[in-house]
PDB file as gemmi writes it, atoms N, CA and C in Angstrom:
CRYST1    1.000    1.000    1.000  90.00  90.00  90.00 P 1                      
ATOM      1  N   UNK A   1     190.977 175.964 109.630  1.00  0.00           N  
ATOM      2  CA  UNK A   1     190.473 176.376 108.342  1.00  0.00           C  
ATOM      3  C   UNK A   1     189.220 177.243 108.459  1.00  0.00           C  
ATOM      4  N   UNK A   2     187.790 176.433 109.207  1.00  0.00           N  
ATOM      5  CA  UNK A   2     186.915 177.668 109.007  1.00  0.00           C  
ATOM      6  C   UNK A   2     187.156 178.933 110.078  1.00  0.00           C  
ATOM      7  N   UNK A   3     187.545 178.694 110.803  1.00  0.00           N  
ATOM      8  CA  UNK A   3     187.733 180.528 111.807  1.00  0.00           C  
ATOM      9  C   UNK A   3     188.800 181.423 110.138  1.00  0.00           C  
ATOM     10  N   UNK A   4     189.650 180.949 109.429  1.00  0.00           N  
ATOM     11  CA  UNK A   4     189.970 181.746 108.389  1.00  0.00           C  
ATOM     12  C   UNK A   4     189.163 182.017 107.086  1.00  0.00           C  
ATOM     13  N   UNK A   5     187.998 180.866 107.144  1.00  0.00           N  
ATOM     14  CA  UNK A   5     187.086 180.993 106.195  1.00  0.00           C  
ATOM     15  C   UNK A   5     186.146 181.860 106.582  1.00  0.00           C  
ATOM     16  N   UNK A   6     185.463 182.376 107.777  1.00  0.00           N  
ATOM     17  CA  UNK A   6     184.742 182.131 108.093  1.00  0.00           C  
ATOM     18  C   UNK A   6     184.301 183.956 108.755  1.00  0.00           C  
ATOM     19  N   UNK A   7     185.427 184.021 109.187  1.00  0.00           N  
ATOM     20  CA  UNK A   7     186.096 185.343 109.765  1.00  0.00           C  
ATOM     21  C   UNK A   7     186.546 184.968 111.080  1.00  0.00           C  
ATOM     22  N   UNK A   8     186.527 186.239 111.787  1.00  0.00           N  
ATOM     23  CA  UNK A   8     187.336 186.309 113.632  1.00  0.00           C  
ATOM     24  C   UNK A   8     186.122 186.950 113.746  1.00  0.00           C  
ATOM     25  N   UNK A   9     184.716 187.287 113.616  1.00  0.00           N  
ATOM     26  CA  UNK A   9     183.356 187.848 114.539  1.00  0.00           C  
ATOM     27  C   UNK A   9     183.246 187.439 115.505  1.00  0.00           C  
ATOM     28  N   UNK A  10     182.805 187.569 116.421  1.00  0.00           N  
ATOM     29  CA  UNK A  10     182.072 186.525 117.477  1.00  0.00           C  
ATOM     30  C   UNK A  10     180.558 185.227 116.977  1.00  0.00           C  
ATOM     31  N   UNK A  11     179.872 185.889 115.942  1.00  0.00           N  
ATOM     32  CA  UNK A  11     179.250 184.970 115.490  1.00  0.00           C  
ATOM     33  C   UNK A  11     180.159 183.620 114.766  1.00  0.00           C  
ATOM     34  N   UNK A  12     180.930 184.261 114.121  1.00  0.00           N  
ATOM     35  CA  UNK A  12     181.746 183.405 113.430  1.00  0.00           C  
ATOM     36  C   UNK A  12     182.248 182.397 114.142  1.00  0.00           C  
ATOM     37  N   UNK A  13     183.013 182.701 114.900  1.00  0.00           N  
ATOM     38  CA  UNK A  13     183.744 182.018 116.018  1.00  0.00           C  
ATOM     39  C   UNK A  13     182.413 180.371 116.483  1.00  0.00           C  
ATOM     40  N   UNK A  14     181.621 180.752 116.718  1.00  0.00           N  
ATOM     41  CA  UNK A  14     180.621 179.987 117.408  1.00  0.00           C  
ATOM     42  C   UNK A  14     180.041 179.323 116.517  1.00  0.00           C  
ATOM     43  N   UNK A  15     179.780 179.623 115.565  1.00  0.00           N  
ATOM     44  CA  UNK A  15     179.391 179.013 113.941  1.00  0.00           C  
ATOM     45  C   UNK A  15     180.679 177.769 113.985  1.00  0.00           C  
ATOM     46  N   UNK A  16     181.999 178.146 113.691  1.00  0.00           N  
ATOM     47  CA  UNK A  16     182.852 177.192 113.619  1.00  0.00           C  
ATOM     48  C   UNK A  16     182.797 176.660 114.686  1.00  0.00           C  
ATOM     49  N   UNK A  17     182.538 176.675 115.789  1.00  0.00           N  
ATOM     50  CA  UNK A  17     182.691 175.781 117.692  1.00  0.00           C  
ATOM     51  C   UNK A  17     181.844 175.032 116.910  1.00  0.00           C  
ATOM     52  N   UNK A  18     180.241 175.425 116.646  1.00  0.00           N  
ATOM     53  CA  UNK A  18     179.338 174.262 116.423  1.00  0.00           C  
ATOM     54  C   UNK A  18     179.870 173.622 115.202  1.00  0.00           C  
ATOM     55  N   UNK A  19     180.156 173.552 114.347  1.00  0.00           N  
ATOM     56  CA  UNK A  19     180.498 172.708 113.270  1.00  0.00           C  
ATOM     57  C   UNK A  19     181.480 172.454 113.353  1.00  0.00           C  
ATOM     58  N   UNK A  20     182.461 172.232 114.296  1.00  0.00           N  
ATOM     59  CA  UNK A  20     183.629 171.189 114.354  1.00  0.00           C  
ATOM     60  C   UNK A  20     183.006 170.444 115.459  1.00  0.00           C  
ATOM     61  N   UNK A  21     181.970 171.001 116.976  1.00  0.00           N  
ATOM     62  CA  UNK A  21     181.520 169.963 117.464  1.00  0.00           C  
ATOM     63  C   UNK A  21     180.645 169.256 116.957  1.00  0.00           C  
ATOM     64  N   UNK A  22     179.746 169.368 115.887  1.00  0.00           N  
ATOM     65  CA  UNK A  22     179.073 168.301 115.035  1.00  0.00           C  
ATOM     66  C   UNK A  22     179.898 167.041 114.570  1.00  0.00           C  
ATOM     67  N   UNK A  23     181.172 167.807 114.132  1.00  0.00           N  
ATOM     68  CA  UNK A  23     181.837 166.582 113.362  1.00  0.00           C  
ATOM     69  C   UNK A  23     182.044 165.974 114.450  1.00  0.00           C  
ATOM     70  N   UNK A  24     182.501 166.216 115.673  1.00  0.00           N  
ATOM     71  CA  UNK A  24     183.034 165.357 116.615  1.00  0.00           C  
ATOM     72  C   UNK A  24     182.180 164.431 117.101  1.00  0.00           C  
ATOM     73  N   UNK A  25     180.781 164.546 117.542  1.00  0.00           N  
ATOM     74  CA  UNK A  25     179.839 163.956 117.627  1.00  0.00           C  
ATOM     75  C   UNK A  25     178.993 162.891 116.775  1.00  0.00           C  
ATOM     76  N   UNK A  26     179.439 163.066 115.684  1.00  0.00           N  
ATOM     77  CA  UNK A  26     179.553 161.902 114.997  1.00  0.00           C  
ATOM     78  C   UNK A  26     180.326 160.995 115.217  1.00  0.00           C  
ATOM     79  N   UNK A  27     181.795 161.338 114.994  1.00  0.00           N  
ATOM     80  CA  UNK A  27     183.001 160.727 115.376  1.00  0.00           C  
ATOM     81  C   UNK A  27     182.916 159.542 116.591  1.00  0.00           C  
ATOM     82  N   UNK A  28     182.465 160.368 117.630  1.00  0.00           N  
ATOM     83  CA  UNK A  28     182.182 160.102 118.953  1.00  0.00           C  
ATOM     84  C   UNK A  28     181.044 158.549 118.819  1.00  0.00           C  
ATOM     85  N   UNK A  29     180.095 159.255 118.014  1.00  0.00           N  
ATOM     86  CA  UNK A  29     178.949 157.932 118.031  1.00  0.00           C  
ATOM     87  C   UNK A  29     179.113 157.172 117.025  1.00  0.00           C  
ATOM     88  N   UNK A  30     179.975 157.025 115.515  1.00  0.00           N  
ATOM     89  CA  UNK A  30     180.973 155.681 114.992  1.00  0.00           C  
ATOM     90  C   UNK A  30     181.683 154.892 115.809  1.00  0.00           C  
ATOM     91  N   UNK A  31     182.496 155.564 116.646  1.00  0.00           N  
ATOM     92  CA  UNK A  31     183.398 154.460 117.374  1.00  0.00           C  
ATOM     93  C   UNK A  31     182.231 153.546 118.865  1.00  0.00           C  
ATOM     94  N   UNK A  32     180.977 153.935 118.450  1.00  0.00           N  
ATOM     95  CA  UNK A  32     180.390 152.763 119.481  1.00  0.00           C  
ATOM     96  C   UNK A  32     179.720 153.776 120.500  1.00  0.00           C  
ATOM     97  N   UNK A  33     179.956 154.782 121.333  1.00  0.00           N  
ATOM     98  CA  UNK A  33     179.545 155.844 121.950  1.00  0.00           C  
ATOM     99  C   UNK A  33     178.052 155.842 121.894  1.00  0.00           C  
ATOM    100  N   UNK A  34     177.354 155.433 123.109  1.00  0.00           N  
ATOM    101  CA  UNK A  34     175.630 155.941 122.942  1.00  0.00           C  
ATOM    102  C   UNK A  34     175.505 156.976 122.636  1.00  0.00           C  
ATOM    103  N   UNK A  35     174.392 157.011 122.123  1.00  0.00           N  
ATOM    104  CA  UNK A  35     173.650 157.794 121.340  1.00  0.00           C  
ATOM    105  C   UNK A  35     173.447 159.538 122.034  1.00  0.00           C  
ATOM    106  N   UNK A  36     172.831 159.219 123.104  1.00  0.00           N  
ATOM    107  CA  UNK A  36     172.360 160.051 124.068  1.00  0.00           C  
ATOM    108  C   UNK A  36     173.987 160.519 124.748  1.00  0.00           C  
ATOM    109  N   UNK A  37     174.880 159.660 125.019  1.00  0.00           N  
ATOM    110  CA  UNK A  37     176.206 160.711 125.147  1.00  0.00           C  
ATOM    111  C   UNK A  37     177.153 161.323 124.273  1.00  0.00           C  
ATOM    112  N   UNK A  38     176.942 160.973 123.288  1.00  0.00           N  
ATOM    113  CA  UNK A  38     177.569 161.588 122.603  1.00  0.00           C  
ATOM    114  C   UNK A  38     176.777 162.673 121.781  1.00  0.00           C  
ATOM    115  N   UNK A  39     175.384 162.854 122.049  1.00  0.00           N  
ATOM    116  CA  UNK A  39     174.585 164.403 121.820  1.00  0.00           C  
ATOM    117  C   UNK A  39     174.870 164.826 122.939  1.00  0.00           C  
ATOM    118  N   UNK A  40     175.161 164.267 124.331  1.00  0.00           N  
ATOM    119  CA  UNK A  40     174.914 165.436 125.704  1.00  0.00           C  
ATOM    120  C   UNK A  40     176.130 165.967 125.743  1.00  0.00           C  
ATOM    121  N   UNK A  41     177.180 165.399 125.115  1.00  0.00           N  
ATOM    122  CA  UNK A  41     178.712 165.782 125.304  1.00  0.00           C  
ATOM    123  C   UNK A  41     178.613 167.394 124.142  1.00  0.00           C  
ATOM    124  N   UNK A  42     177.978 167.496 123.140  1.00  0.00           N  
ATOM    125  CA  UNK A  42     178.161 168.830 122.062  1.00  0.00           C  
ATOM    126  C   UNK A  42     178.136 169.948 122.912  1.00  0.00           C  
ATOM    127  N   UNK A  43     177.528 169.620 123.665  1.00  0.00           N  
ATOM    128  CA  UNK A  43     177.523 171.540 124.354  1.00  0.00           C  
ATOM    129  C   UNK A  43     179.286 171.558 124.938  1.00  0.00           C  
ATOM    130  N   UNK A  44     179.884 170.469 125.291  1.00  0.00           N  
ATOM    131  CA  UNK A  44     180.894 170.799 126.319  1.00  0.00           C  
ATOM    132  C   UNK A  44     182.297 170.703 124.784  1.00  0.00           C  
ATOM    133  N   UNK A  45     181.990 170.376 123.674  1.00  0.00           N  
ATOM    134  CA  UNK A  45     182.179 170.245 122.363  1.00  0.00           C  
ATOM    135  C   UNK A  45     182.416 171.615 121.700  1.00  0.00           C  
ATOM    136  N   UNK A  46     181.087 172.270 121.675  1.00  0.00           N  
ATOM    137  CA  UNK A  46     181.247 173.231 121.333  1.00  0.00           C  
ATOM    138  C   UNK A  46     181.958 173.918 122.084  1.00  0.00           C  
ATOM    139  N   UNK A  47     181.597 174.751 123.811  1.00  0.00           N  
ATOM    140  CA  UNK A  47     182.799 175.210 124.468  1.00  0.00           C  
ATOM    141  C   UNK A  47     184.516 175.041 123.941  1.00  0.00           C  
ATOM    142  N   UNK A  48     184.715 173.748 124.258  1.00  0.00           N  
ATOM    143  CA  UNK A  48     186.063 173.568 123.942  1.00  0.00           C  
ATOM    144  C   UNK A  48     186.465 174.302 122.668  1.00  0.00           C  
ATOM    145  N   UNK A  49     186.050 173.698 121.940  1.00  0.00           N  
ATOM    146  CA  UNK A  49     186.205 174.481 120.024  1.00  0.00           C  
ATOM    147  C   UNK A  49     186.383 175.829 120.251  1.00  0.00           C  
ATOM    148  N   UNK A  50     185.262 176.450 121.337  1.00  0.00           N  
ATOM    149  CA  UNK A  50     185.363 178.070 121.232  1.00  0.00           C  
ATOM    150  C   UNK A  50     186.576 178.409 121.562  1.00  0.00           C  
ATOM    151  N   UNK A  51     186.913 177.928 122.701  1.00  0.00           N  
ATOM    152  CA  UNK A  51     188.042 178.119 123.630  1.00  0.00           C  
ATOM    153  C   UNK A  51     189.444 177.744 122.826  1.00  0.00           C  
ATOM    154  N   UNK A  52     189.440 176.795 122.030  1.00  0.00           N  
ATOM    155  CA  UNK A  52     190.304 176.799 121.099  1.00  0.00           C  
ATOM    156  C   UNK A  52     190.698 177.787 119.522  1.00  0.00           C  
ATOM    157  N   UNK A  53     189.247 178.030 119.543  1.00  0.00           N  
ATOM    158  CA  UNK A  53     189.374 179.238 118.662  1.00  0.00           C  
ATOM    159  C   UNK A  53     189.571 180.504 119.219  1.00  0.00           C  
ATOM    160  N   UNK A  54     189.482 180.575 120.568  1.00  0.00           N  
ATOM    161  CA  UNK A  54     190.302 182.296 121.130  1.00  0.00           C  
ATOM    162  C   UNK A  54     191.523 181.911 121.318  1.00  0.00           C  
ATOM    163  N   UNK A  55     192.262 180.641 121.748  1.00  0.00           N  
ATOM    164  CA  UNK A  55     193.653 180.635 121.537  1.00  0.00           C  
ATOM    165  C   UNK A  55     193.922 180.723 120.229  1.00  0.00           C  
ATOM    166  N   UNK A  56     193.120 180.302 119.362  1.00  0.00           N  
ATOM    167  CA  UNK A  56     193.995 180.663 117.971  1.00  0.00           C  
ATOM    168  C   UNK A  56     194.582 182.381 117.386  1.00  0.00           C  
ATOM    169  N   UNK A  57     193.019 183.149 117.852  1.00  0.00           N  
ATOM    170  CA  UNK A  57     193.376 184.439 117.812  1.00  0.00           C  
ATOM    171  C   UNK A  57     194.413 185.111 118.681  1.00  0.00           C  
ATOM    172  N   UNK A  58     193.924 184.691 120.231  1.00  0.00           N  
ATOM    173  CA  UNK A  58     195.176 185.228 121.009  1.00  0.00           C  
ATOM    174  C   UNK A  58     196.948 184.795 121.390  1.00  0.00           C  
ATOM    175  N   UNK A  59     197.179 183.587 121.102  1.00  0.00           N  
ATOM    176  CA  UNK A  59     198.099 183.034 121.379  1.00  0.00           C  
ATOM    177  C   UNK A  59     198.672 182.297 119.909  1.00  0.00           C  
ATOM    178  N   UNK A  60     198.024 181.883 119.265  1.00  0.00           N  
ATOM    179  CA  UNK A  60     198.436 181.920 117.487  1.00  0.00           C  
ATOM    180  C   UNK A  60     198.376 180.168 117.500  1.00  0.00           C  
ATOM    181  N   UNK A  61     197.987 179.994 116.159  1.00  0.00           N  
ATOM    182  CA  UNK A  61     197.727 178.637 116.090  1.00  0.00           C  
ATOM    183  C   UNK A  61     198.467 177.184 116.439  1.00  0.00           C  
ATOM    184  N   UNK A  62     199.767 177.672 116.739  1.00  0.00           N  
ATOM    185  CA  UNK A  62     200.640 176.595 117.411  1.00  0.00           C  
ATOM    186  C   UNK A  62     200.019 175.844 118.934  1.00  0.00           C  
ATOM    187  N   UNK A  63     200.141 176.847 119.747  1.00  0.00           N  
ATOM    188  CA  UNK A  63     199.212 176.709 121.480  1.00  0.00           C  
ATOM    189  C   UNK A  63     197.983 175.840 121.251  1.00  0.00           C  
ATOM    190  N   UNK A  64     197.084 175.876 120.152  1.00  0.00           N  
ATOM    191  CA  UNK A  64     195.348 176.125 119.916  1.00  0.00           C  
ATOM    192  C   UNK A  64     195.848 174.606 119.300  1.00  0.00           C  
ATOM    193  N   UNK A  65     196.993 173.776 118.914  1.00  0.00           N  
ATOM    194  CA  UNK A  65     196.936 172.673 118.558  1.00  0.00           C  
ATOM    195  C   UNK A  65     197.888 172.037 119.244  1.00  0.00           C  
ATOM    196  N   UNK A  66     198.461 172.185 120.036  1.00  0.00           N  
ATOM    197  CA  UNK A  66     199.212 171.429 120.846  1.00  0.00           C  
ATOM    198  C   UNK A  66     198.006 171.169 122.226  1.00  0.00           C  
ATOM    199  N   UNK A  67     196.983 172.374 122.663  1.00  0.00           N  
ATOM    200  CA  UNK A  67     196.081 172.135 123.696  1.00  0.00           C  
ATOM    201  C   UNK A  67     194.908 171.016 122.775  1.00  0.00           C  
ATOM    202  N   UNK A  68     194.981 171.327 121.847  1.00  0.00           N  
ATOM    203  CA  UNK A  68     193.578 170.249 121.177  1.00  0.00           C  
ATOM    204  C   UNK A  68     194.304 168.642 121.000  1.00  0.00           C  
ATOM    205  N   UNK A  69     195.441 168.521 120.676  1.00  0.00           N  
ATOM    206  CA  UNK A  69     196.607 167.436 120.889  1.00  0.00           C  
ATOM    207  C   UNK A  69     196.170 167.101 122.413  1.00  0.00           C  
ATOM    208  N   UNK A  70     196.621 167.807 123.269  1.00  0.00           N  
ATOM    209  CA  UNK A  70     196.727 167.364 124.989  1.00  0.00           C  
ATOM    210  C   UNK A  70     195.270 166.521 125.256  1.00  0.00           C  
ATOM    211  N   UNK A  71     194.160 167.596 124.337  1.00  0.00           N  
ATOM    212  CA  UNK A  71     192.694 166.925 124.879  1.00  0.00           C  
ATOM    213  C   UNK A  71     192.650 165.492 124.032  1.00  0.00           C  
ATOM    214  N   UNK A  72     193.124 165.620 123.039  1.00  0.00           N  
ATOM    215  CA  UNK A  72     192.594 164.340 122.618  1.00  0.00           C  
ATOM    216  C   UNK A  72     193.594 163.149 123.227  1.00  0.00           C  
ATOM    217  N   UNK A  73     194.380 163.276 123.227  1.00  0.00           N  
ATOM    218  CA  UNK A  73     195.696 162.706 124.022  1.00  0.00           C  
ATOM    219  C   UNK A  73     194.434 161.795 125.502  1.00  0.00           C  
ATOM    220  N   UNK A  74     194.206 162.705 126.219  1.00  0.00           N  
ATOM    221  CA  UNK A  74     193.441 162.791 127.734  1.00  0.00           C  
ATOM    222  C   UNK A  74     191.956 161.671 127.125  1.00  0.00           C  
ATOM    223  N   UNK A  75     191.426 162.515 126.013  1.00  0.00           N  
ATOM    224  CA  UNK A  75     190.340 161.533 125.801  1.00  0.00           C  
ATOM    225  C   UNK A  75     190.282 159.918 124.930  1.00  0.00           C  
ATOM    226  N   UNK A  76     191.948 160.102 124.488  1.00  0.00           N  
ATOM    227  CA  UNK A  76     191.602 158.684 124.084  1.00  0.00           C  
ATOM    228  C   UNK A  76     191.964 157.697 125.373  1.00  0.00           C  
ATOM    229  N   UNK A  77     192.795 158.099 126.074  1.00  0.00           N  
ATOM    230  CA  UNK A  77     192.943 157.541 127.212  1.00  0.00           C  
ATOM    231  C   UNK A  77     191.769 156.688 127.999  1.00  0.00           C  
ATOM    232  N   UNK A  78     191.076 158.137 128.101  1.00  0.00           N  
ATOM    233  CA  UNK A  78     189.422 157.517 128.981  1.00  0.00           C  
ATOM    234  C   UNK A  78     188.578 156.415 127.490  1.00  0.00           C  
ATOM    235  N   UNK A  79     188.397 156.988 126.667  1.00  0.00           N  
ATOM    236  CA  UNK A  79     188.250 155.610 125.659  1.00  0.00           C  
ATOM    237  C   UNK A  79     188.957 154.430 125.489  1.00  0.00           C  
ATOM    238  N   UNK A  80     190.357 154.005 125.684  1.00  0.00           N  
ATOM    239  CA  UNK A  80     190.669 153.277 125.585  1.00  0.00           C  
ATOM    240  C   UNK A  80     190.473 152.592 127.156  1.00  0.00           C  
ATOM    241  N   UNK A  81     190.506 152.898 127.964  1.00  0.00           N  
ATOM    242  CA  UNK A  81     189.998 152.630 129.518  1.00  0.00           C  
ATOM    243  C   UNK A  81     188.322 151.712 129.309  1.00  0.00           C  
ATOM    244  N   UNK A  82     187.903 152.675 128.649  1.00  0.00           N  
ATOM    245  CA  UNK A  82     186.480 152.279 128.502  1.00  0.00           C  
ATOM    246  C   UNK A  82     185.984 151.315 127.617  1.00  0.00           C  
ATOM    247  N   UNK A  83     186.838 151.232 126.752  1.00  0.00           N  
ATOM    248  CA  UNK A  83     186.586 150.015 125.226  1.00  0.00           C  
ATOM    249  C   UNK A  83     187.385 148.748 125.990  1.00  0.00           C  
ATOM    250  N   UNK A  84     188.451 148.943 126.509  1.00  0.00           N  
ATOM    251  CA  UNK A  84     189.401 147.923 127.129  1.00  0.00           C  
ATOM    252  C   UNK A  84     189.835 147.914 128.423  1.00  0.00           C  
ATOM    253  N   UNK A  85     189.369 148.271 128.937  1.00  0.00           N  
ATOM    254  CA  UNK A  85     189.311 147.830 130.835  1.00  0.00           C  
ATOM    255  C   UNK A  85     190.854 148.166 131.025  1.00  0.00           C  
ATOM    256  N   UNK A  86     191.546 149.594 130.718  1.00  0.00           N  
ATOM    257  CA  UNK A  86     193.212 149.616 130.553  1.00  0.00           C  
ATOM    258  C   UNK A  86     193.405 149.670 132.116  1.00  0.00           C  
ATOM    259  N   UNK A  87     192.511 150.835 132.262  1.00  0.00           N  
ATOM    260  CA  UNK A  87     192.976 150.872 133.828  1.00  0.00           C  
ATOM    261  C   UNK A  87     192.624 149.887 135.116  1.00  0.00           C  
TER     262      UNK A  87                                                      
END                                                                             
């Protein structure tokens, strides 16, 4: 939604990285997540987002949510590892 709200600039782009990694970082520190990792994790937050927002432009929004699917897929894994001793 915001990379179409927002435009395809390069400012733009990074505007939306940081404000979907904000939301995540919240997210991150509701489910129990210290404090201090789940602020040190936004920079690698934002990256990702970016990187998901050039697949959206270059490869079209199908790819840009099946790779954001795969990550979260990967990270609930290591959370559920970590909340419940899976592995």
């Amino acid at each position: 939604f915001l990379p179409h709200a927002l435009g395809f600039s390069e400012s733009a782009q990074w505007l939306s990285a940081t404000w979907y990694a904000t939301y995540h970082v919240v997210v991150l520190a509701a489910i129990g997540m210290p404090a201090w990792l789940s602020c040190a994790s936004f920079v690698s937050l934002v990256l990702a987002g970016r990187v998901f927002g050039l697949m959206v432009r270059i490869t079209g929004p199908l790819s840009a949510a099946a790779a954001h699917s795969a990550a979260d897929l990967c990270i609930a894994g290591v959370l559920w590892d970590w909340f419940f001793d899976w592995v």
